[in-house]
Each structure stands twice: as C-alpha cells, then as structure tokens.
Short mmCIF file of C-alpha atoms in Angstrom, two decimals:
data_model
loop_
_atom_site.label_atom_id
_atom_site.label_comp_id
_atom_site.label_asym_id
_atom_site.label_seq_id
_atom_site.Cartn_x
_atom_site.Cartn_y
_atom_site.Cartn_z
CA MET A 1 0.29 0.28 0.27
CA THR A 2 1.45 3.56 -1.30
CA GLU A 3 -0.13 6.86 -0.42
CA GLY A 4 -3.49 5.00 0.49
CA ARG A 5 -3.71 3.05 -2.37
CA ILE A 6 -3.56 -0.96 -3.29
CA LYS A 7 -1.23 -1.23 -5.45
CA PRO A 8 -2.62 -3.75 -8.11
CA MET A 9 -1.65 -7.10 -7.99
CA THR A 10 -0.68 -8.99 -11.16
CA ASP A 11 1.42 -12.03 -10.68
CA LEU A 12 -0.89 -14.07 -8.43
CA ALA A 13 -1.39 -17.28 -9.71
CA VAL A 14 -5.00 -17.30 -10.87
CA LEU A 15 -4.66 -15.00 -13.36
CA LEU A 16 -0.88 -16.43 -15.17
CA PRO A 17 -1.52 -18.26 -18.41
CA VAL A 18 -1.12 -22.01 -18.01
CA ARG A 19 1.98 -22.66 -19.71
CA PRO A 20 2.12 -25.49 -21.81
CA PRO A 21 5.15 -28.26 -21.93
CA SER A 22 8.65 -27.55 -23.43
CA VAL A 23 9.68 -29.01 -25.75
CA PRO A 24 13.08 -29.89 -24.10
CA ALA A 25 12.20 -33.29 -22.83
CA LEU A 26 11.95 -34.53 -26.34
CA ARG A 27 14.84 -33.09 -28.27
CA PHE A 28 16.79 -34.50 -25.19
CA ARG A 29 15.23 -38.57 -25.79
CA ALA A 30 16.10 -37.14 -29.80
CA TRP A 31 19.84 -37.18 -28.59
CA HIS A 32 20.11 -39.90 -26.52
CA GLY A 33 18.97 -41.49 -30.50
CA LEU A 34 21.58 -40.10 -32.24
CA ALA A 35 24.37 -41.70 -29.29
CA LEU A 36 23.06 -44.68 -29.71
CA ILE A 37 23.40 -44.47 -33.39
CA ALA A 38 26.99 -42.07 -33.08
CA ALA A 39 28.25 -45.19 -31.05
CA VAL A 40 27.69 -47.63 -33.41
CA LEU A 41 29.37 -45.84 -36.41
CA LEU A 42 32.41 -44.81 -34.30
CA PHE A 43 32.45 -48.80 -32.98
CA ALA A 44 32.69 -50.67 -35.96
CA PRO A 45 35.85 -49.12 -37.46
CA ALA A 46 37.86 -50.32 -34.17
CA ALA A 47 36.14 -53.11 -33.50
CA GLY A 48 37.15 -53.86 -38.00
CA ALA A 49 40.79 -52.98 -37.29
CA GLN A 50 41.36 -55.17 -34.39
CA THR A 51 40.55 -58.17 -37.39
CA GLY A 52 43.79 -56.04 -38.43
CA SER A 53 42.86 -57.30 -41.68
CA GLU A 54 43.54 -54.27 -44.48
CA GLU A 55 40.45 -53.93 -46.10
CA LEU A 56 38.14 -50.65 -46.35
CA SER A 57 37.64 -49.48 -43.36
CA ILE A 58 33.35 -49.20 -42.18
CA VAL A 59 33.16 -45.24 -42.61
CA GLY A 60 34.63 -45.45 -45.18
CA VAL A 61 33.02 -48.46 -46.85
CA ILE A 62 29.99 -45.29 -45.86
CA ILE A 63 31.64 -42.84 -48.03
CA LYS A 64 31.34 -44.74 -50.45
CA TRP A 65 28.45 -46.15 -50.85
CA MET A 66 26.31 -43.11 -49.43
CA PRO A 67 25.59 -41.74 -53.06
CA LEU A 68 24.04 -44.78 -53.62
CA LEU A 69 22.49 -45.42 -50.03
CA LEU A 70 20.59 -41.82 -50.55
CA THR A 71 19.48 -42.72 -53.50
CA GLY A 72 17.66 -45.13 -52.58
CA PHE A 73 16.34 -43.40 -49.19
CA GLY A 74 15.25 -41.04 -52.02
CA PHE A 75 13.39 -43.96 -53.99
CA ASN A 76 11.95 -44.02 -50.38
CA LEU A 77 10.77 -40.54 -49.88
CA LEU A 78 8.95 -41.11 -53.05
CA ILE A 79 6.91 -43.42 -52.14
CA SER A 80 5.98 -41.95 -49.33
CA VAL A 81 4.89 -39.09 -50.77
CA LEU A 82 3.08 -40.22 -53.99
CA SER A 83 1.82 -42.94 -51.35
CA MET A 84 0.60 -40.38 -48.99
CA ALA A 85 -0.88 -37.85 -51.87
CA LEU A 86 -2.89 -40.68 -53.72
CA GLY A 87 -3.96 -42.05 -50.68
CA THR A 88 -5.06 -38.56 -49.46
CA ILE A 89 -7.09 -37.35 -51.95
CA VAL A 90 -9.28 -41.27 -52.48
CA GLY A 91 -10.26 -41.24 -48.36
CA LEU A 92 -11.27 -37.37 -48.80
CA GLY A 93 -13.94 -39.30 -50.06
CA LEU A 94 -14.07 -42.68 -48.45
CA GLY A 95 -14.60 -39.94 -45.08
CA LEU A 96 -17.79 -37.70 -46.56
CA LEU A 97 -18.87 -40.52 -47.85
CA GLN A 98 -19.13 -42.18 -44.01
CA LEU A 99 -21.10 -39.30 -43.13
CA SER A 100 -23.49 -39.42 -45.83
CA GLU A 101 -27.27 -39.44 -45.57
CA PHE A 102 -27.93 -42.71 -47.61
CA HIS A 103 -27.40 -44.88 -45.11
CA TRP A 104 -26.50 -47.63 -47.35
CA LEU A 105 -24.04 -45.69 -49.06
CA SER A 106 -22.51 -44.97 -45.26
CA ARG A 107 -22.72 -48.23 -44.54
CA CYS A 108 -20.70 -49.43 -47.82
CA ALA A 109 -18.06 -46.14 -46.66
CA TRP A 110 -17.67 -47.11 -43.65
CA VAL A 111 -17.32 -51.28 -44.20
CA LEU A 112 -14.59 -50.43 -47.03
CA THR A 113 -12.49 -47.95 -44.42
CA GLN A 114 -13.19 -50.84 -41.39
CA PHE A 115 -11.27 -53.34 -43.65
CA PHE A 116 -8.40 -51.79 -45.37
CA ARG A 117 -7.77 -49.52 -42.51
CA ASN A 118 -6.83 -53.48 -39.71
CA ALA A 119 -5.29 -55.23 -42.94
CA PRO A 120 -1.43 -56.05 -42.76
CA TRP A 121 -0.45 -53.18 -44.33
CA LEU A 122 2.94 -55.79 -45.74
CA VAL A 123 -0.70 -58.62 -47.24
CA LEU A 124 -2.18 -54.86 -48.49
CA LEU A 125 1.28 -54.41 -49.88
CA PHE A 126 1.16 -58.27 -51.34
CA PHE A 127 -2.63 -57.80 -52.94
CA ALA A 128 -1.23 -55.20 -54.86
CA MET A 129 2.45 -56.66 -56.16
CA TYR A 130 0.95 -59.37 -57.53
CA LEU A 131 -2.95 -58.86 -58.21
CA ILE A 132 -2.45 -56.01 -60.59
CA PRO A 133 -0.81 -56.48 -63.84
CA TYR A 134 2.43 -55.75 -64.63
CA GLN A 135 0.53 -53.83 -68.06
CA PHE A 136 -1.90 -52.37 -69.92
CA ARG A 137 -3.14 -52.52 -73.08
CA ILE A 138 -4.62 -49.96 -74.24
CA GLY A 139 -6.06 -51.25 -78.10
CA ASP A 140 -2.64 -50.46 -79.70
CA VAL A 141 -1.39 -49.38 -77.09
CA THR A 142 0.66 -51.26 -73.65
CA VAL A 143 1.09 -49.65 -70.95
CA PRO A 144 3.59 -51.07 -68.78
CA PHE A 145 3.07 -51.22 -64.70
CA PRO A 146 6.80 -51.08 -62.86
CA ASP A 147 6.78 -52.64 -59.70
CA TRP A 148 6.84 -49.68 -57.64
CA VAL A 149 3.23 -47.79 -59.04
CA LYS A 150 2.39 -50.68 -57.58
CA ALA A 151 4.29 -49.82 -54.55
CA VAL A 152 2.66 -47.43 -54.21
CA ILE A 153 -0.90 -48.61 -54.78
CA GLY A 154 0.03 -50.15 -51.05
CA PHE A 155 0.80 -47.73 -49.15
CA ALA A 156 -2.11 -45.27 -50.36
CA LEU A 157 -4.65 -48.24 -49.45
CA PRO A 158 -4.26 -48.17 -45.42
CA VAL A 159 -3.07 -44.11 -46.22
CA MET A 160 -7.00 -44.04 -47.37
CA ALA A 161 -8.65 -45.51 -44.38
CA ASN A 162 -7.07 -43.71 -41.76
CA VAL A 163 -7.54 -40.85 -43.39
CA ALA A 164 -10.88 -41.21 -44.24
CA GLU A 165 -10.77 -42.06 -40.53
CA ILE A 166 -9.73 -38.35 -40.31
CA VAL A 167 -11.78 -36.99 -41.95
CA ARG A 168 -14.83 -38.45 -40.61
CA GLY A 169 -13.59 -37.50 -37.25
CA ALA A 170 -12.75 -33.36 -37.46
CA VAL A 171 -15.91 -33.47 -38.77
CA GLN A 172 -18.20 -34.89 -36.69
CA SER A 173 -16.09 -33.11 -33.93
CA ILE A 174 -17.35 -28.89 -35.98
CA SER A 175 -20.01 -27.59 -33.65
CA SER A 176 -23.62 -28.63 -34.60
CA GLY A 177 -24.45 -24.96 -34.30
CA GLN A 178 -22.23 -24.04 -37.11
CA TRP A 179 -25.07 -26.26 -39.59
CA GLU A 180 -27.59 -24.68 -38.07
CA ALA A 181 -26.64 -20.97 -38.65
CA ALA A 182 -24.93 -21.97 -41.72
CA ASP A 183 -29.18 -24.23 -42.99
CA SER A 184 -30.94 -20.69 -41.69
CA LEU A 185 -28.79 -18.92 -44.41
CA ALA A 186 -29.90 -20.73 -46.53
CA PHE A 187 -26.76 -23.48 -47.31
CA THR A 188 -27.06 -26.80 -49.52
CA ARG A 189 -25.17 -29.39 -47.40
CA ARG A 190 -23.07 -29.38 -50.26
CA GLN A 191 -22.35 -25.83 -49.69
CA THR A 192 -21.73 -26.20 -45.70
CA MET A 193 -20.14 -28.77 -45.97
CA TRP A 194 -16.64 -27.11 -48.24
CA MET A 195 -17.19 -24.01 -47.80
CA ILE A 196 -17.91 -23.28 -43.91
CA ILE A 197 -17.08 -27.10 -42.52
CA LEU A 198 -14.42 -28.26 -43.63
CA PRO A 199 -11.86 -25.02 -43.59
CA GLN A 200 -12.29 -25.36 -40.08
CA CYS A 201 -11.44 -28.68 -40.34
CA VAL A 202 -8.09 -28.35 -41.31
CA LYS A 203 -6.18 -27.60 -38.31
CA ARG A 204 -7.54 -30.40 -36.89
CA MET A 205 -6.70 -32.96 -39.30
CA LEU A 206 -3.24 -31.07 -39.42
CA PRO A 207 -1.43 -32.56 -36.72
CA PRO A 208 -2.94 -36.16 -36.73
CA TRP A 209 -2.97 -36.09 -41.02
CA MET A 210 1.22 -35.54 -40.91
CA ASN A 211 1.97 -37.49 -37.72
CA LEU A 212 -0.10 -41.26 -40.69
CA TYR A 213 2.47 -39.99 -43.20
CA SER A 214 5.81 -40.18 -40.37
CA LEU A 215 4.49 -43.66 -40.64
CA VAL A 216 4.29 -44.15 -44.03
CA THR A 217 7.58 -42.20 -44.43
CA MET A 218 9.32 -45.17 -41.56
CA ALA A 219 6.83 -48.26 -43.30
CA THR A 220 8.16 -47.36 -46.72
CA VAL A 221 10.93 -50.36 -46.54
CA LEU A 222 8.68 -53.07 -45.96
CA ALA A 223 8.45 -52.58 -49.83
CA SER A 224 12.55 -54.55 -49.97
CA VAL A 225 10.16 -57.83 -48.74
CA VAL A 226 8.50 -57.40 -52.92
CA GLY A 227 12.14 -56.57 -54.40
CA ILE A 228 12.03 -52.55 -54.39
CA ASN A 229 14.58 -51.09 -54.94
CA GLU A 230 14.85 -48.84 -52.05
CA MET A 231 17.15 -47.98 -49.84
CA LEU A 232 17.03 -51.28 -47.40
CA THR A 233 17.45 -53.21 -50.06
CA LEU A 234 20.02 -51.33 -51.70
CA THR A 235 22.11 -51.11 -47.55
CA ALA A 236 22.04 -56.04 -48.18
CA GLN A 237 23.41 -54.90 -51.50
CA VAL A 238 25.89 -53.18 -50.69
CA HIS A 239 27.00 -55.51 -47.69
CA ASN A 240 26.92 -58.52 -50.14
CA ALA A 241 29.10 -56.52 -52.59
CA GLU A 242 31.26 -55.43 -49.93
CA GLY A 243 31.86 -59.53 -48.63
CA GLY A 244 29.51 -60.25 -46.23
CA ARG A 245 31.97 -58.85 -43.80
CA THR A 246 29.99 -59.16 -40.12
CA ASP A 247 30.99 -55.36 -39.10
CA LEU A 248 29.57 -53.41 -41.46
CA LEU A 249 25.17 -54.68 -40.45
CA ALA A 250 25.66 -52.81 -37.91
CA PRO A 251 27.31 -49.63 -39.33
CA LEU A 252 25.49 -50.43 -42.43
CA TYR A 253 21.55 -50.46 -41.07
CA ALA A 254 22.75 -48.04 -38.35
CA PHE A 255 23.44 -45.43 -41.10
CA ALA A 256 19.90 -45.98 -42.90
CA LEU A 257 17.91 -46.06 -39.36
CA LEU A 258 19.91 -42.88 -39.13
CA CYS A 259 17.66 -41.18 -42.70
CA PHE A 260 15.34 -42.39 -41.19
CA PHE A 261 15.20 -40.37 -38.19
CA ILE A 262 17.26 -37.34 -39.01
CA TYR A 263 14.20 -36.81 -41.19
CA CYS A 264 11.22 -38.45 -39.77
CA TYR A 265 12.45 -36.90 -36.01
CA PRO A 266 11.67 -33.03 -37.15
CA ILE A 267 8.12 -33.59 -38.51
CA ASN A 268 7.21 -35.07 -35.37
CA LEU A 269 8.16 -32.19 -33.09
CA TRP A 270 6.61 -29.82 -36.44
CA THR A 271 2.94 -32.34 -35.01
CA VAL A 272 3.67 -31.21 -31.29
CA ARG A 273 4.08 -27.66 -31.68
CA LEU A 274 0.95 -26.97 -34.13
CA GLU A 275 -1.09 -29.62 -31.88
CA ARG A 276 -0.16 -26.68 -29.04
CA ARG A 277 -0.36 -23.45 -31.46
CA PHE A 278 -3.52 -25.18 -32.46
CA ASN A 279 -5.48 -26.30 -29.58
CA VAL A 280 -8.83 -26.92 -30.67
CA LYS A 281 -11.24 -27.76 -28.71
CA SER A 282 -15.21 -27.93 -29.46
#
C-alpha cells in the first residue's frame, strides 16, 4: 500500500496464463537416439581394426556407398509422398461418404474403411504387387505398370482408410451450431460442407495427417520384401558387395536408421508444435 492506494496485484497464480510443457524433453530423447547410432558407427571401425585386415574401414565403406544409399532413401521418400497424395485424395472422398445421408452408402464406405484400416500393411502390399498386372493394353498401346507404382498403390490403401477416419472424426467434431447457422442462411448441405465445415477441419486434421505421413515413410522399408530397390534393399546389396563382412552389418543398417530418424523426427516435433498451437476445443 502506497499513499493510501492499494497496489494492483497482477502476479497471482490464478491469473497467470497456462504454460504448455516445453519441448526440451523431446530433444533430449532425440539426442539419446543420435548418440546410440553415433556410438555404433564409431565403435565399428575399432572392431574392424582389431581384426588386422587391410580392408577398407567401415566409415570409408559408408562414404563410398553413400550416394547409392541416399538415392535409395530418396526413392523411399518418393514412394511415401505419392502414397500420401493418392491416399489423401481418395480418403477424403471416402471419409465424406461415411457422413452421407444415404444409409446404404455410408455403411459401404464404413465397411471399406474398416477393412483397409485394420489390414496388415505388408499383406496389402503383397496383394497390390501380385494382383495388379504388370502392364495394361489400351487398344494397340501397351502401358507398363512397374513394381514401384504398385507399391505406391499398396501403401495408399491403408493411408486412404486412415485419412477417411481422420476426415470423419474432424467433421463430426465441429459443433452442430455451425450446421444450424449455415442452414439458417439457406446454405445447401454441400455448400455447408465445402465452404464452412471443411475449412475449420483443416487445423484438426493436419497434426494426425502429418503423423500418418511419418508412419508411412518409415513403413516404406517393407517394399524391400517385394524386391523394390529402396534403401534397405540397397543396404543389403552393399553388404553383399563388400563380401558380407560381419563388422559392416550394424553400421550399414545404423546409417539407414539415422537417415529415417533425421527425416522423421522433425516432423514429429512439428506435429507436436501444431497441436499445441491450434489446441482445438469443440
């Protein structure tokens, strides 16, 4: 109290804004993973030196084959991007069909979504690889259908189902007052969906969509099982080209792990940041 006036108090705990938990804990765990991979890469040359061989060191082998391995990693990213693009486009329509006023149409869309959402990704990949023909004939023109395109379709199927669920959940999370307000303004159901509801759903769908993309990127290594020349397949070929040295096994696969980690972990941090930024409440 000064000169008969009460000093206003603005530092009461109940008046302070709620501070979201900081990100350093996530970064600390990230450095644990990087330290583990670095330890494998640094320990491997010492193990190779104890053998007394004059073969190329492990770091030298990785540097020698790095352009090829990174090309394979780029192929993984290409498959993931195309799968997400195709699955998102089809999944958007499938998710909206689940909300159709026609009961039979919404039930068919629901069954299709649940089937592909709960099917193993590797099984869907095998179906796409062996059930889709290798080429199509359109009149006198033969259109080849390479394996990597079929792999894109195989990964797009579960993406489609998961995106459909993301869309359905986001639309149903919008308050019913939005629909009532649009109806009072004489908007049709289609206009309400595309002009009012879906724009509000973007911030709700973006974090889970990004998380799904990260999962798809890591799952593209399954393409090695069906013979696609992605990073894991090329890693095995490099190991065989170097004579199958046992001291190369862990470092080569650790390098592949490091590439995926460096690419996917920032996406995870960005997803968490968007969730905190939007903090959508119904």
